Short mmCIF file of C-alpha atoms and ligand atoms in Angstrom, two decimals:
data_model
loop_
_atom_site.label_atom_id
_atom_site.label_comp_id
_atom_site.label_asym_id
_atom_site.label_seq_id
_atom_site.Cartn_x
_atom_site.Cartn_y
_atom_site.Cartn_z
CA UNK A 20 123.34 120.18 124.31
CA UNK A 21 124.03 118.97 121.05
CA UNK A 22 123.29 120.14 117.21
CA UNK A 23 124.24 122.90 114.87
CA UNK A 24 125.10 124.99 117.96
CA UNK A 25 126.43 127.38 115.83
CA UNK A 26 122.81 128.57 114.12
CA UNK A 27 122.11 131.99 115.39
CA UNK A 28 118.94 133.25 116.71
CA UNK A 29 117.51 136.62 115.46
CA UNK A 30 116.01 139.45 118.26
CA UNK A 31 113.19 141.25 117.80
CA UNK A 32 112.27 144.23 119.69
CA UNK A 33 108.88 144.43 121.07
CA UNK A 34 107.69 146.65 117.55
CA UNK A 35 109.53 143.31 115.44
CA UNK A 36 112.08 145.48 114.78
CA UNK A 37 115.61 143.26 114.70
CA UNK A 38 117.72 144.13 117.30
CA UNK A 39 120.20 141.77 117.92
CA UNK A 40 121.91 138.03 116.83
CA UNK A 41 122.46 135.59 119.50
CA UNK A 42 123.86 132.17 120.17
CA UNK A 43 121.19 130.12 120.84
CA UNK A 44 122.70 129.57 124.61
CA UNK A 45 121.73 133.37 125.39
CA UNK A 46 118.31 133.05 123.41
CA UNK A 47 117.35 129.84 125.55
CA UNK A 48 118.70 132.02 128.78
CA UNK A 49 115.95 134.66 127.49
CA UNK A 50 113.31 132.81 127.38
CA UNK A 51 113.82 130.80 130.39
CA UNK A 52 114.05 133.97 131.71
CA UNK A 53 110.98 135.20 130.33
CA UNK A 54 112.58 138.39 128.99
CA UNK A 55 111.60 137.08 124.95
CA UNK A 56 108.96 135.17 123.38
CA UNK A 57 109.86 132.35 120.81
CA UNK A 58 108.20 132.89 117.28
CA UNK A 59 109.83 130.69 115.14
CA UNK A 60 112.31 127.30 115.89
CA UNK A 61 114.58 126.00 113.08
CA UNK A 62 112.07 122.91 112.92
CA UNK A 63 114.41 120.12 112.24
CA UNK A 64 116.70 120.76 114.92
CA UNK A 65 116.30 120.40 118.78
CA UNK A 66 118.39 120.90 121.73
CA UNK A 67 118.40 117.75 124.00
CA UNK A 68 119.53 117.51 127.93
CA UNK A 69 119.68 114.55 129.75
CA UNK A 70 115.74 114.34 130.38
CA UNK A 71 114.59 116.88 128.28
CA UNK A 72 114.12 118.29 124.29
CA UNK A 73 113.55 121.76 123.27
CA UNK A 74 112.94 123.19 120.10
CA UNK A 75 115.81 125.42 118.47
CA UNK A 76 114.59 128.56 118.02
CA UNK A 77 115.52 130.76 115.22
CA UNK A 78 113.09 134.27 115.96
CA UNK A 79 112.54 135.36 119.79
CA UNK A 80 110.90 138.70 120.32
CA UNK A 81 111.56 140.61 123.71
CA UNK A 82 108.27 140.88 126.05
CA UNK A 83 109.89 145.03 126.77
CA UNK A 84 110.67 147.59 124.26
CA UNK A 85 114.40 148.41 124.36
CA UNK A 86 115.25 151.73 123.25
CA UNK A 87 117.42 151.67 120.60
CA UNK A 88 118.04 154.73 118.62
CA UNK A 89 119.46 153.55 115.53
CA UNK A 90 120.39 149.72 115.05
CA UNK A 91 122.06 150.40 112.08
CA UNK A 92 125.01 148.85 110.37
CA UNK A 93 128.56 150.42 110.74
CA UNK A 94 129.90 152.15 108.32
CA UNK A 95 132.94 150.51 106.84
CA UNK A 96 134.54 149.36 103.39
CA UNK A 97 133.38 145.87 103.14
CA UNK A 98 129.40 146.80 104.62
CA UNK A 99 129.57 149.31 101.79
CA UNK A 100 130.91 147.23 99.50
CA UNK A 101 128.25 144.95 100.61
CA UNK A 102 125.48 148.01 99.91
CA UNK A 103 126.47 148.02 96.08
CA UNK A 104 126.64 144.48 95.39
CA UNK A 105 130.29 144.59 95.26
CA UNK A 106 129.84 146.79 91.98
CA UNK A 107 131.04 149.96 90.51
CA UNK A 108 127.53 152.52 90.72
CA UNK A 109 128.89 154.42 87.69
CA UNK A 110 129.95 151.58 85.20
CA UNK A 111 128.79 148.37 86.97
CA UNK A 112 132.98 147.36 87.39
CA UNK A 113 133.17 144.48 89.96
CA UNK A 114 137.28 145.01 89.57
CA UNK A 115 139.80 147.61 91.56
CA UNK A 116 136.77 149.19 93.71
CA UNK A 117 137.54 151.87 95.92
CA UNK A 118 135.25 154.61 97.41
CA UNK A 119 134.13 157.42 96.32
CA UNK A 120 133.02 160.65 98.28
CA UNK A 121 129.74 161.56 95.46
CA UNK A 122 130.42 165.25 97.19
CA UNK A 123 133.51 165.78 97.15
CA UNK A 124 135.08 166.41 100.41
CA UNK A 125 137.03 169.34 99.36
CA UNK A 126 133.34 170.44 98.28
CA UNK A 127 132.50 169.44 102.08
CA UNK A 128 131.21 165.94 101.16
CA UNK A 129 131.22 164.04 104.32
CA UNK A 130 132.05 160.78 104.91
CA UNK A 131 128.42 158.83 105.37
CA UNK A 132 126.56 156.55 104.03
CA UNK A 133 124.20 158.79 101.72
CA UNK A 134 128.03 160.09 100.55
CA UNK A 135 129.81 157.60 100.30
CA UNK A 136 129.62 155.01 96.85
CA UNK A 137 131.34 152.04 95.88
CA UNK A 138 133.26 153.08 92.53
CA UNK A 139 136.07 151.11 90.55
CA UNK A 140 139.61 153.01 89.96
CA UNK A 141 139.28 153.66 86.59
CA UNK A 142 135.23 156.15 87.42
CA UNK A 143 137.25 157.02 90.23
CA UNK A 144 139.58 158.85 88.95
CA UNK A 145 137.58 159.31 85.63
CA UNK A 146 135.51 161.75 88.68
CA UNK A 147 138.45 162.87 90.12
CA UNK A 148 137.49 166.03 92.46
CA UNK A 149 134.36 166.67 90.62
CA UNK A 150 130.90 166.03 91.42
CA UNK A 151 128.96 163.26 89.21
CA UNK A 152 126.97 166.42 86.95
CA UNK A 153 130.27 168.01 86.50
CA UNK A 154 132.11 164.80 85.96
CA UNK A 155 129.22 163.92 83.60
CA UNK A 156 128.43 160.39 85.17
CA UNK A 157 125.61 159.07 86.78
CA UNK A 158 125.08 156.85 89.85
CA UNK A 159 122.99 153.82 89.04
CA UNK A 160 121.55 154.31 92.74
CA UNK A 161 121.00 157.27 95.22
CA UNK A 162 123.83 156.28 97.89
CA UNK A 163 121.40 154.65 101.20
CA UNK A 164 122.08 154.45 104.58
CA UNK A 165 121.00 150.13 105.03
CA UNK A 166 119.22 149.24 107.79
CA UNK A 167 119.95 145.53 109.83
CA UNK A 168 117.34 144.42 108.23
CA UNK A 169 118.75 145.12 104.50
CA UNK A 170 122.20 142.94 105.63
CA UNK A 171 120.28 140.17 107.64
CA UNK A 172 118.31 139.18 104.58
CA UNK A 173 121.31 138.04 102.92
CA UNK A 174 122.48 136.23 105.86
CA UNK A 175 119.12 134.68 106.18
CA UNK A 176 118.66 133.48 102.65
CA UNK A 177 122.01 131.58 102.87
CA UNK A 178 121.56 130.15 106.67
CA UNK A 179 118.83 131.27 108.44
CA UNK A 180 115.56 130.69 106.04
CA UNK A 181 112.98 130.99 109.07
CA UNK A 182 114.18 134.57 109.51
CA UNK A 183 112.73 135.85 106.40
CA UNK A 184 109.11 136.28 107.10
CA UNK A 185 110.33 138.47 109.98
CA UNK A 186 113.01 140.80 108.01
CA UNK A 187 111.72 143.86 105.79
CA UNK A 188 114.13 145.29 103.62
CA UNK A 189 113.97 149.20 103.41
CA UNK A 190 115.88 152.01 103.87
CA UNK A 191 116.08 155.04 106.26
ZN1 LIG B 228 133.45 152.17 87.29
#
């Protein structure tokens, strides 16, 4: 098999919900398989064997519903980060971010992702152990917890194009 091997196929669940990305080895195995559907193929690409061409796919959907409680994305630095456009949500500062608990955790703020906001030093400790109304400052956005669909659009729009009728962008 030859061409842009490294393209990655997008899952859907049986409701079009994304569930997974695969190399296209494990998406050919799953159709072959008849475990997933193709719905889309990168167009200008094929696979070729010795006596035989396929068409790349770029969207399979699984024929069973796998129960998946929450496909979301993990909570870390950069995939918040990544959330707030790399940007301070009290000043708009793209310099020195850190994060910021909105609720305090000494006020029992937890450490999620409707908590948690991307802030730059300076708001940072501007806030210090305060909450934004008594810190007087203002969050451009209500902290959201993303779904895979919010993070795949970006990956999509740089490498994947064929994904995009398929991804919805909304929050839980
Ligand atoms: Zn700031």
């Amino acid at each position: 098999m030859i061409d842009s091997m490294e393209k990655k196929v997008l899952v859907l669940n049986l409701d079009h919900s994304p569930v997974a990305i695969v190399t296209v080895q494990k998406a050919l195995v799953l159709t072959i398989l008849q475990k997933a559907t193709s719905l889309a193929n990168f167009d200008y690409l094929r696979i070729r064997t010795i006596d035989r061409e396929f068409f790349y796919p770029a969207v399979i959907r699984l024929y069973e519903y796998k129960n998946i409680p929450y496909r979301g994305v993990m909570l870390n630095r950069a995939n918040l980060y990544k959330r707030d456009n790399f940007s301070c949500q009290y000043c708009g500062s793209k310099k020195n971010l850190t994060i910021d608990h909105v609720l305090p955790k000494s006020k029992g703020g937890k450490t999620t992702w409707t908590n948690l906001a991307t802030a730059c030093h300076r708001c940072n400790t501007l806030k210090g152990d305060k909450t934004p109304e008594q810190a007087g400052m203002k969050l451009f956005a209500l902290p959201f917890r993303p779904t895979l669909s919010y993070f795949l659009v970006e990956y999509a729009e740089r490498h994947a194009e064929e994904w995009i009728p398929f991804l919805q962008v909304r929050s839980v």
